[in-house]
């Protein structure tokens, strides 16, 4: 099962440099794909279920940063 999460472009601006770096590293390491939607200015991040759980372990609270799409 593929899980889609989203984060608005402006949310990166609200993060400090360390938090942004950690989030990007976790996404690079565990996400299946990451795409930017130019029309609505947000990133869609796609995860396999197991990798989403691993990302939550690597960066507790990632589920509050990335909004899950039903």
Short mmCIF file of N, CA and C in Angstrom, two decimals:
data_model
loop_
_atom_site.label_atom_id
_atom_site.label_comp_id
_atom_site.label_asym_id
_atom_site.label_seq_id
_atom_site.Cartn_x
_atom_site.Cartn_y
_atom_site.Cartn_z
N UNK A 1 0.84 -1.18 0.00
CA UNK A 1 0.00 0.00 0.00
C UNK A 1 0.89 1.25 0.00
N UNK A 2 0.55 2.19 -0.85
CA UNK A 2 1.30 3.44 -0.94
C UNK A 2 0.57 4.52 -0.14
N UNK A 3 1.32 5.24 0.67
CA UNK A 3 0.78 6.32 1.48
C UNK A 3 1.27 7.63 0.88
N UNK A 4 0.33 8.56 0.67
CA UNK A 4 0.70 9.88 0.16
C UNK A 4 0.62 10.89 1.29
N UNK A 5 1.67 11.69 1.44
CA UNK A 5 1.68 12.79 2.40
C UNK A 5 2.01 14.06 1.64
N UNK A 6 1.65 15.19 2.22
CA UNK A 6 1.92 16.47 1.58
C UNK A 6 2.48 17.46 2.59
N UNK A 7 3.29 18.37 2.06
CA UNK A 7 3.78 19.49 2.87
C UNK A 7 3.81 20.71 1.97
N UNK A 8 3.24 21.80 2.47
CA UNK A 8 3.22 23.04 1.70
C UNK A 8 4.63 23.63 1.63
N UNK A 9 4.90 24.30 0.55
CA UNK A 9 6.21 24.92 0.33
C UNK A 9 6.55 25.90 1.45
N UNK A 10 5.57 26.68 1.90
CA UNK A 10 5.82 27.67 2.94
C UNK A 10 6.16 27.03 4.29
N UNK A 11 5.78 25.75 4.47
CA UNK A 11 6.09 25.07 5.73
C UNK A 11 7.60 24.90 5.90
N UNK A 12 8.31 24.72 4.79
CA UNK A 12 9.78 24.64 4.88
C UNK A 12 10.36 25.96 5.37
N UNK A 13 9.78 27.07 4.96
CA UNK A 13 10.27 28.39 5.37
C UNK A 13 10.07 28.60 6.87
N UNK A 14 9.05 27.97 7.44
CA UNK A 14 8.77 28.12 8.87
C UNK A 14 9.69 27.26 9.74
N UNK A 15 10.39 26.30 9.13
CA UNK A 15 11.28 25.41 9.89
C UNK A 15 12.65 26.04 10.07
N UNK A 16 13.32 25.63 11.15
CA UNK A 16 14.71 26.04 11.26
C UNK A 16 15.55 25.14 10.35
N UNK A 17 16.78 25.52 10.13
CA UNK A 17 17.64 24.83 9.17
C UNK A 17 17.86 23.36 9.52
N UNK A 18 18.02 23.09 10.80
CA UNK A 18 18.28 21.70 11.24
C UNK A 18 17.06 20.81 11.01
N UNK A 19 15.88 21.31 11.37
CA UNK A 19 14.65 20.54 11.19
C UNK A 19 14.39 20.26 9.72
N UNK A 20 14.59 21.26 8.88
CA UNK A 20 14.40 21.10 7.44
C UNK A 20 15.37 20.06 6.87
N UNK A 21 16.61 20.13 7.31
CA UNK A 21 17.64 19.19 6.85
C UNK A 21 17.29 17.76 7.27
N UNK A 22 16.84 17.58 8.50
CA UNK A 22 16.47 16.24 8.99
C UNK A 22 15.29 15.69 8.19
N UNK A 23 14.29 16.53 7.94
CA UNK A 23 13.12 16.09 7.18
C UNK A 23 13.51 15.67 5.77
N UNK A 24 14.32 16.47 5.11
CA UNK A 24 14.74 16.14 3.75
C UNK A 24 15.56 14.85 3.72
N UNK A 25 16.40 14.65 4.72
CA UNK A 25 17.22 13.44 4.79
C UNK A 25 16.34 12.20 4.98
N UNK A 26 15.35 12.28 5.86
CA UNK A 26 14.44 11.16 6.08
C UNK A 26 13.65 10.87 4.81
N UNK A 27 13.19 11.91 4.13
CA UNK A 27 12.45 11.72 2.88
C UNK A 27 13.33 11.06 1.82
N UNK A 28 14.56 11.51 1.70
CA UNK A 28 15.49 10.91 0.73
C UNK A 28 15.73 9.44 1.03
N UNK A 29 15.86 9.15 2.30
CA UNK A 29 16.22 7.80 2.72
C UNK A 29 15.06 6.81 2.63
N UNK A 30 13.85 7.23 2.97
CA UNK A 30 12.75 6.29 3.10
C UNK A 30 11.63 6.46 2.08
N UNK A 31 11.45 7.64 1.52
CA UNK A 31 10.31 7.86 0.63
C UNK A 31 10.52 7.18 -0.72
N UNK A 32 9.43 6.73 -1.29
CA UNK A 32 9.46 6.10 -2.61
C UNK A 32 9.63 7.16 -3.69
N UNK A 33 8.95 8.31 -3.51
CA UNK A 33 9.00 9.39 -4.49
C UNK A 33 8.62 10.70 -3.81
N UNK A 34 9.14 11.80 -4.33
CA UNK A 34 8.80 13.12 -3.83
C UNK A 34 8.67 14.04 -5.03
N UNK A 35 7.50 14.67 -5.16
CA UNK A 35 7.24 15.54 -6.31
C UNK A 35 6.72 16.90 -5.84
N UNK A 36 7.04 17.93 -6.61
CA UNK A 36 6.54 19.26 -6.30
C UNK A 36 5.42 19.63 -7.26
N UNK A 37 4.30 20.10 -6.72
CA UNK A 37 3.17 20.54 -7.53
C UNK A 37 3.27 22.06 -7.66
N UNK A 38 3.65 22.52 -8.85
CA UNK A 38 3.85 23.94 -9.08
C UNK A 38 2.54 24.73 -9.03
N UNK A 39 1.44 24.11 -9.39
CA UNK A 39 0.15 24.82 -9.39
C UNK A 39 -0.29 25.18 -7.98
N UNK A 40 -0.09 24.26 -7.02
CA UNK A 40 -0.58 24.49 -5.66
C UNK A 40 0.54 24.69 -4.64
N UNK A 41 1.80 24.67 -5.07
CA UNK A 41 2.97 24.92 -4.22
C UNK A 41 3.06 24.00 -3.00
N UNK A 42 3.03 22.70 -3.24
CA UNK A 42 3.27 21.75 -2.17
C UNK A 42 4.03 20.55 -2.72
N UNK A 43 4.68 19.84 -1.80
CA UNK A 43 5.37 18.61 -2.13
C UNK A 43 4.46 17.44 -1.79
N UNK A 44 4.36 16.48 -2.67
CA UNK A 44 3.73 15.19 -2.39
C UNK A 44 4.85 14.20 -2.15
N UNK A 45 4.77 13.51 -1.05
CA UNK A 45 5.77 12.51 -0.70
C UNK A 45 5.06 11.17 -0.59
N UNK A 46 5.54 10.20 -1.34
CA UNK A 46 4.92 8.88 -1.40
C UNK A 46 5.78 7.87 -0.66
N UNK A 47 5.14 7.05 0.16
CA UNK A 47 5.82 6.08 1.01
C UNK A 47 5.19 4.71 0.86
N UNK A 48 6.03 3.68 0.95
CA UNK A 48 5.51 2.34 1.16
C UNK A 48 5.23 2.25 2.66
N UNK A 49 4.24 1.48 3.05
CA UNK A 49 3.78 1.46 4.44
C UNK A 49 4.92 1.19 5.43
N UNK A 50 5.76 0.22 5.13
CA UNK A 50 6.88 -0.11 6.02
C UNK A 50 7.86 1.05 6.14
N UNK A 51 8.13 1.71 5.03
CA UNK A 51 9.06 2.85 5.05
C UNK A 51 8.47 4.05 5.79
N UNK A 52 7.14 4.22 5.74
CA UNK A 52 6.50 5.29 6.51
C UNK A 52 6.70 5.04 8.01
N UNK A 53 6.59 3.78 8.43
CA UNK A 53 6.83 3.44 9.84
C UNK A 53 8.29 3.68 10.21
N UNK A 54 9.20 3.32 9.32
CA UNK A 54 10.63 3.57 9.57
C UNK A 54 10.93 5.06 9.66
N UNK A 55 10.28 5.85 8.82
CA UNK A 55 10.47 7.30 8.85
C UNK A 55 9.97 7.87 10.18
N UNK A 56 8.86 7.33 10.70
CA UNK A 56 8.34 7.77 12.00
C UNK A 56 9.31 7.43 13.13
N UNK A 57 10.01 6.32 13.00
CA UNK A 57 11.01 5.97 14.00
C UNK A 57 12.25 6.85 13.89
N UNK A 58 12.65 7.16 12.65
CA UNK A 58 13.84 7.97 12.43
C UNK A 58 13.61 9.43 12.81
N UNK A 59 12.39 9.92 12.60
CA UNK A 59 12.07 11.32 12.89
C UNK A 59 10.70 11.36 13.58
N UNK A 60 10.70 11.16 14.91
CA UNK A 60 9.43 11.19 15.63
C UNK A 60 8.73 12.53 15.38
N UNK A 61 7.45 12.47 15.14
CA UNK A 61 6.70 13.69 14.87
C UNK A 61 6.60 14.04 13.40
N UNK A 62 7.14 13.19 12.54
CA UNK A 62 7.06 13.47 11.10
C UNK A 62 5.60 13.52 10.65
N UNK A 63 4.76 12.76 11.32
CA UNK A 63 3.34 12.76 10.95
C UNK A 63 2.64 14.07 11.28
N UNK A 64 3.24 14.90 12.11
CA UNK A 64 2.68 16.24 12.36
C UNK A 64 3.20 17.26 11.35
N UNK A 65 4.33 16.95 10.73
CA UNK A 65 4.91 17.85 9.72
C UNK A 65 4.29 17.58 8.36
N UNK A 66 4.19 16.30 8.02
CA UNK A 66 3.63 15.89 6.74
C UNK A 66 2.17 15.49 6.93
N UNK A 67 1.30 16.08 6.17
CA UNK A 67 -0.13 15.76 6.27
C UNK A 67 -0.46 14.59 5.38
N UNK A 68 -1.07 13.58 5.97
CA UNK A 68 -1.43 12.37 5.24
C UNK A 68 -2.69 12.61 4.39
N UNK A 69 -2.67 12.15 3.16
CA UNK A 69 -3.81 12.31 2.26
C UNK A 69 -4.64 11.04 2.32
N UNK A 70 -5.95 11.17 2.62
CA UNK A 70 -6.78 9.96 2.71
C UNK A 70 -7.02 9.31 1.37
#
